[in-house]
Amino acid sequence: MSELVSEPSTLTVSDTRPAPNTFAALRDQLADAAVAFAGVPGAAGDILAGMIDDVDRALAERLEIFPVCHHSPASGLAMVRRLREKQPAVIYLELCEDMRPLLDELRNCRLPVALQAFATDTEGFPAEWAPLSVVAPITESSAEYQAIAYALDTPGVELVLVDRSTDHVFHWAPKESASAEAPADEEKPEDDGLHGSAVGIEIGDLRPRFAELEEHLLHHGKVRHWSEWWDQYVEQPLADADYDTYRQVMVMIGSLFRRLRRGSTAEDEDRERYMWTRMREHLSANDIDPARALYICGAAHAASPVEQFGIDSDAPFEISPRSATTWHYGLIPSSHSAIEAQFGLAGGAVSIAAATWAKGLRRGKVQSFRLEGQQGAKKRAKKPLVPTEPENEVADRLSGFLSRPPVLDPLDEAELLEWSVDIVRLARRNGYLASTADAIAIFETSILLAGLRNRARPTPYDFQDAAVTCIEKDRVPGRRDVRRLCEILLGGDRIGQVGYAALPPLARDVLDRLEPLGLDLSKRTLQRALLDLKTNPHLRPCSDLLWLLRRLLPQDALRPIMGSRGLGETSIQESWDIGLGKYQRSLVELGYEGVSVEQVLEQRLRRAVTAPDATAAVALAAVEDALVYLKSVRLADELGNRAVELLAAERTVDDAPVVLRRIRVLLNYFRSTEGGLPSWCERFVTAGYAHYCTLLPTAFAAEETDPSQVAAMLGFLFGMENLALSLGCDHTQLELAVLQSHPEAPAKVALLWAARFQLGLLTMSDLRTRCDTMLSNPLVLPTVPQYVSGFVQAIDPAPALKPFVVELLSKAFGTLPDTVLLPWLPKLITTLKDQTADLIPNLVREAARTFPGSLPAVDAFTPPWSTEFTTAATPLVAAPRGPVTDLLAAHPATCDALAALLGIEGNWQESGPTGNRETTDLLTRFPATAAALAAQLAG
């Protein structure tokens, strides 16, 4: 197996089946070798003999089996030759049978693309699996694409997909591992996101699931990864091999890896039973001659041990019904790097395979198949099918292939020299200080590395290692390192694109509606769109659609540079960076959810508020989105009613800050509209008032409740109390909730003091006394930052506390010694930064109003809270009599309560005579005006 090399040979007619005991000599030879190697017959002999039996069985089947490997240029070249030679009338292809309608849309695409099946609403599968996505990448060099192009463009040829449906992919998947298809934290290539987290379907997974075997092959083959081993020992020898040799070798390799595979093979065997059952049903129903059919499958499935193998088998197999999940199908763009990342191939492996494919076509003068309508496809005459020739007995090509020494491929100096010069030129463009000397060094080093690895000519991997050795320095000057530059040089990361005609209706509608922008949205580069909505009001629908797509697509697909969209906001000018071409996959998947983006958003909003984990905050966000993006009052009312239900059913206050912020925005918006507050807003306020009053004592006492959540609850209760009371709520409920609260955390204690102050249960003088006592107690000083944090957060529910918070901080900085203040500062700063970032600006503005604004005034500044006010030092002036003073004197209780709330102490003044001293002084000094007025009135 380590020397899978063969010499080129001419094509032969190969509609053949092996004669009896064709491989008997090879079987005996391998059995003797196993005994000589192990000393006694055992597992090694059984494996080697079993491999030959598998080859014999696969080639003896009346339905011709074509074994392939996924994205293998050797398989693609053999497929092209075989199709032109045999010209089958029916092709059975190992691919999910429900993806058949997608194949006709490949004409409108630029490869590589991926067939996709997508489901958002899943039934019969675990909820954590959603959304379900299956992709099958297609490249031009893949054998399956050559078969598809031949079948769709050749009259009279039928293409039948026989693999299990996409629903069975998840139905048969292990429940514990199906949701963990790809590691979450690995660094991925730039375009790996083209497939997302979809499950990949490939035809022919030829990689040993036996770590020791793979490690052994890599070590003795002197290669770094599996892709390089496969290219060196399978692809290159089989690229020019005749069909019989290719077929026998591929079946043997598939049999070897299947027999050495660790773990369960139940899923693979079910797939094989499924495919053979479908093929027998189709052959029988349509009365098809098996000699005119071709079965294309992975090499590991070519010689299956299941009892349903072969069209002559009568073993039954019951195909389980599909689940009730609704699947959507479409085409998404793919790329070489996305395929490599999904199927665990080495970086650049698919690009190198594409270059090998192109080189094989030129060297063999073979014309590949390409669907008419695709870019670069040439029209070819549609010829009728030629009947197949009679079958001949196949010869044993496998013995000669395994025993023949490797054929040395001569060095192509011109090709290697071109690579060396081009990589130096490319490296200089990317910031490397490369020169002609580096090109010479790369040329010689490539030949040296190939010699050390027992290769007659350097492979692309040898050239890549040589370029890294000779050019790579201590750091990478640009975005791409030398290894990535070699991948670009040898083929590049070719990225496919789905054509306009193959897009779902939603995607086509989006492109049509954005056509007034005058941009080519199929480009993968960012494009700048400038919208002057005042001068060009006809661009307003484009602006609305861009904001809607911004809400639905990934953030990098559409980036607003200038302009904003919110409740009541209207931009005059906007600037956008649009990259829809790069995120075509996301746009296609939107088409699986509806026929327009407005419908998709409406469905998502409804699903969000009806989900099991929906909260009132989520529902309020959905209301805001319905008003901003859809301008639908009807939908906003429906979602708002759901928000009221969710709020009443909540048992925690985790989302209280978000609820407070969103309901304030919505109330301000509705108050500015002509219709005023809708009924659901009124019910939300009343339900929230009762809800938070009920949970307030528990939130104060619970350790898991954050002080910011308690502050948000108080902000809701105090900020919306007037509206709640006007709608029938009882203020006594809030007072009782505050009186029943007994927190222990310092920040929550400060919030409770602020709430009592706001309710009039605590005067300012009492609050100042408590804080002064706290600052003078050495045992309490370490917790002062938490108290300050609580008071700062209390600014929102109790705005009157802003001067007091400034006073408290000033006293702390002015009175505490350095031994206490300096260790306290880091904790204070981190506390304010983590918990009160939104409230600090209010505190700074209050400090700016309190302290002087110039440096000279600081020396003469006296803090207002340090001034001693005494009633004896202030002369009392008798208040003049009048309606106001008479009313206050008759009902003093109101003034006494207000003075106590504000912390003002004093006595009632005696009322003097009616009059105003300033007015009488003015009339006495200037009597002329009064005399003239009196004379005018008397006359």
Short mmCIF file of N, CA, C and O in Angstrom, two decimals, residues 3 71 184 232 261 267 346 373 427 439 448 499 547 563 591 630 646 673 683 685 698 700 735 813 843 855 887 926:
data_model
loop_
_atom_site.label_atom_id
_atom_site.label_comp_id
_atom_site.label_asym_id
_atom_site.label_seq_id
_atom_site.Cartn_x
_atom_site.Cartn_y
_atom_site.Cartn_z
N GLU A 3 3.31 1.87 -1.85
CA GLU A 3 3.88 2.12 -3.17
C GLU A 3 2.80 1.95 -4.23
O GLU A 3 2.92 1.17 -5.17
N HIS A 71 -13.89 14.70 -4.27
CA HIS A 71 -13.02 15.76 -4.80
C HIS A 71 -11.65 15.20 -5.22
O HIS A 71 -10.62 15.81 -4.95
N ALA A 184 -15.93 24.25 18.35
CA ALA A 184 -16.40 25.63 18.40
C ALA A 184 -15.29 26.64 18.47
O ALA A 184 -15.45 27.76 18.02
N GLN A 232 0.16 11.77 -3.12
CA GLN A 232 1.43 11.16 -3.54
C GLN A 232 1.26 9.70 -3.94
O GLN A 232 1.81 9.26 -4.96
N ARG A 261 -11.51 0.05 10.09
CA ARG A 261 -12.23 1.17 10.71
C ARG A 261 -12.64 0.82 12.13
O ARG A 261 -13.17 -0.27 12.38
N GLU A 267 -24.39 2.82 10.59
CA GLU A 267 -24.95 3.85 9.72
C GLU A 267 -24.53 3.65 8.28
O GLU A 267 -25.34 3.78 7.35
N ALA A 346 -6.21 19.15 4.43
CA ALA A 346 -5.14 20.13 4.65
C ALA A 346 -5.42 21.38 3.84
O ALA A 346 -6.07 21.34 2.78
N GLY A 373 -24.88 26.56 -20.16
CA GLY A 373 -25.39 27.71 -19.42
C GLY A 373 -24.44 28.21 -18.37
O GLY A 373 -24.54 29.36 -17.95
N ALA A 427 5.33 37.05 -3.30
CA ALA A 427 5.79 37.39 -1.95
C ALA A 427 6.19 38.86 -1.86
O ALA A 427 5.92 39.52 -0.85
N ALA A 439 14.39 32.76 -5.47
CA ALA A 439 13.78 31.88 -6.47
C ALA A 439 14.70 30.70 -6.78
O ALA A 439 14.25 29.55 -6.90
N LEU A 448 15.82 19.07 -3.58
CA LEU A 448 16.46 18.42 -2.45
C LEU A 448 15.45 17.73 -1.55
O LEU A 448 15.63 16.57 -1.14
N GLY A 499 -26.17 31.78 -9.19
CA GLY A 499 -26.71 32.74 -10.14
C GLY A 499 -28.08 33.26 -9.75
O GLY A 499 -28.79 32.66 -8.92
N TRP A 547 -32.03 48.61 6.24
CA TRP A 547 -32.13 48.49 7.70
C TRP A 547 -32.77 47.16 8.10
O TRP A 547 -32.39 46.55 9.10
N GLY A 563 -25.92 57.54 9.47
CA GLY A 563 -27.36 57.35 9.57
C GLY A 563 -27.70 56.37 10.68
O GLY A 563 -26.87 55.56 11.11
N GLY A 591 -34.42 32.89 2.33
CA GLY A 591 -35.47 32.46 1.41
C GLY A 591 -36.15 31.17 1.81
O GLY A 591 -37.24 30.87 1.30
N LEU A 630 -40.98 47.33 10.54
CA LEU A 630 -42.18 46.96 9.79
C LEU A 630 -43.25 48.04 9.83
O LEU A 630 -44.20 47.97 9.03
N LEU A 646 -46.15 37.77 29.63
CA LEU A 646 -44.84 37.28 30.08
C LEU A 646 -44.39 37.95 31.35
O LEU A 646 -43.80 37.31 32.24
N THR A 673 -47.15 60.25 19.59
CA THR A 673 -47.99 59.92 18.45
C THR A 673 -49.40 60.44 18.67
O THR A 673 -49.80 60.79 19.79
N ARG A 683 -51.78 48.48 30.49
CA ARG A 683 -51.83 47.23 31.25
C ARG A 683 -50.42 46.77 31.65
O ARG A 683 -50.24 46.16 32.70
N VAL A 685 -47.89 48.76 32.42
CA VAL A 685 -47.47 49.58 33.55
C VAL A 685 -48.14 49.13 34.83
O VAL A 685 -47.49 48.99 35.89
N THR A 698 -38.25 40.40 48.24
CA THR A 698 -37.44 39.22 47.92
C THR A 698 -36.16 39.62 47.19
O THR A 698 -35.08 39.08 47.44
N PHE A 700 -34.55 42.46 47.39
CA PHE A 700 -33.63 43.10 48.33
C PHE A 700 -32.87 42.07 49.16
O PHE A 700 -31.68 42.24 49.44
N GLU A 735 -45.35 51.42 49.50
CA GLU A 735 -44.85 51.71 50.84
C GLU A 735 -44.66 50.44 51.64
O GLU A 735 -43.65 50.26 52.33
N PHE A 813 -13.46 61.98 50.46
CA PHE A 813 -12.14 62.39 50.01
C PHE A 813 -11.54 63.48 50.90
O PHE A 813 -10.32 63.62 50.98
N LEU A 843 -23.82 62.13 37.55
CA LEU A 843 -23.07 62.51 38.75
C LEU A 843 -22.02 63.57 38.44
O LEU A 843 -21.82 64.51 39.21
N LEU A 855 -10.00 78.06 38.80
CA LEU A 855 -9.02 77.70 39.82
C LEU A 855 -8.95 78.72 40.96
O LEU A 855 -8.86 78.34 42.13
N LEU A 887 -53.86 81.18 53.51
CA LEU A 887 -54.14 79.76 53.26
C LEU A 887 -53.11 78.87 53.96
O LEU A 887 -53.46 77.85 54.57
N PHE A 926 -41.11 107.75 43.52
CA PHE A 926 -41.57 108.24 42.22
C PHE A 926 -43.08 108.39 42.24
O PHE A 926 -43.82 107.56 41.71
#
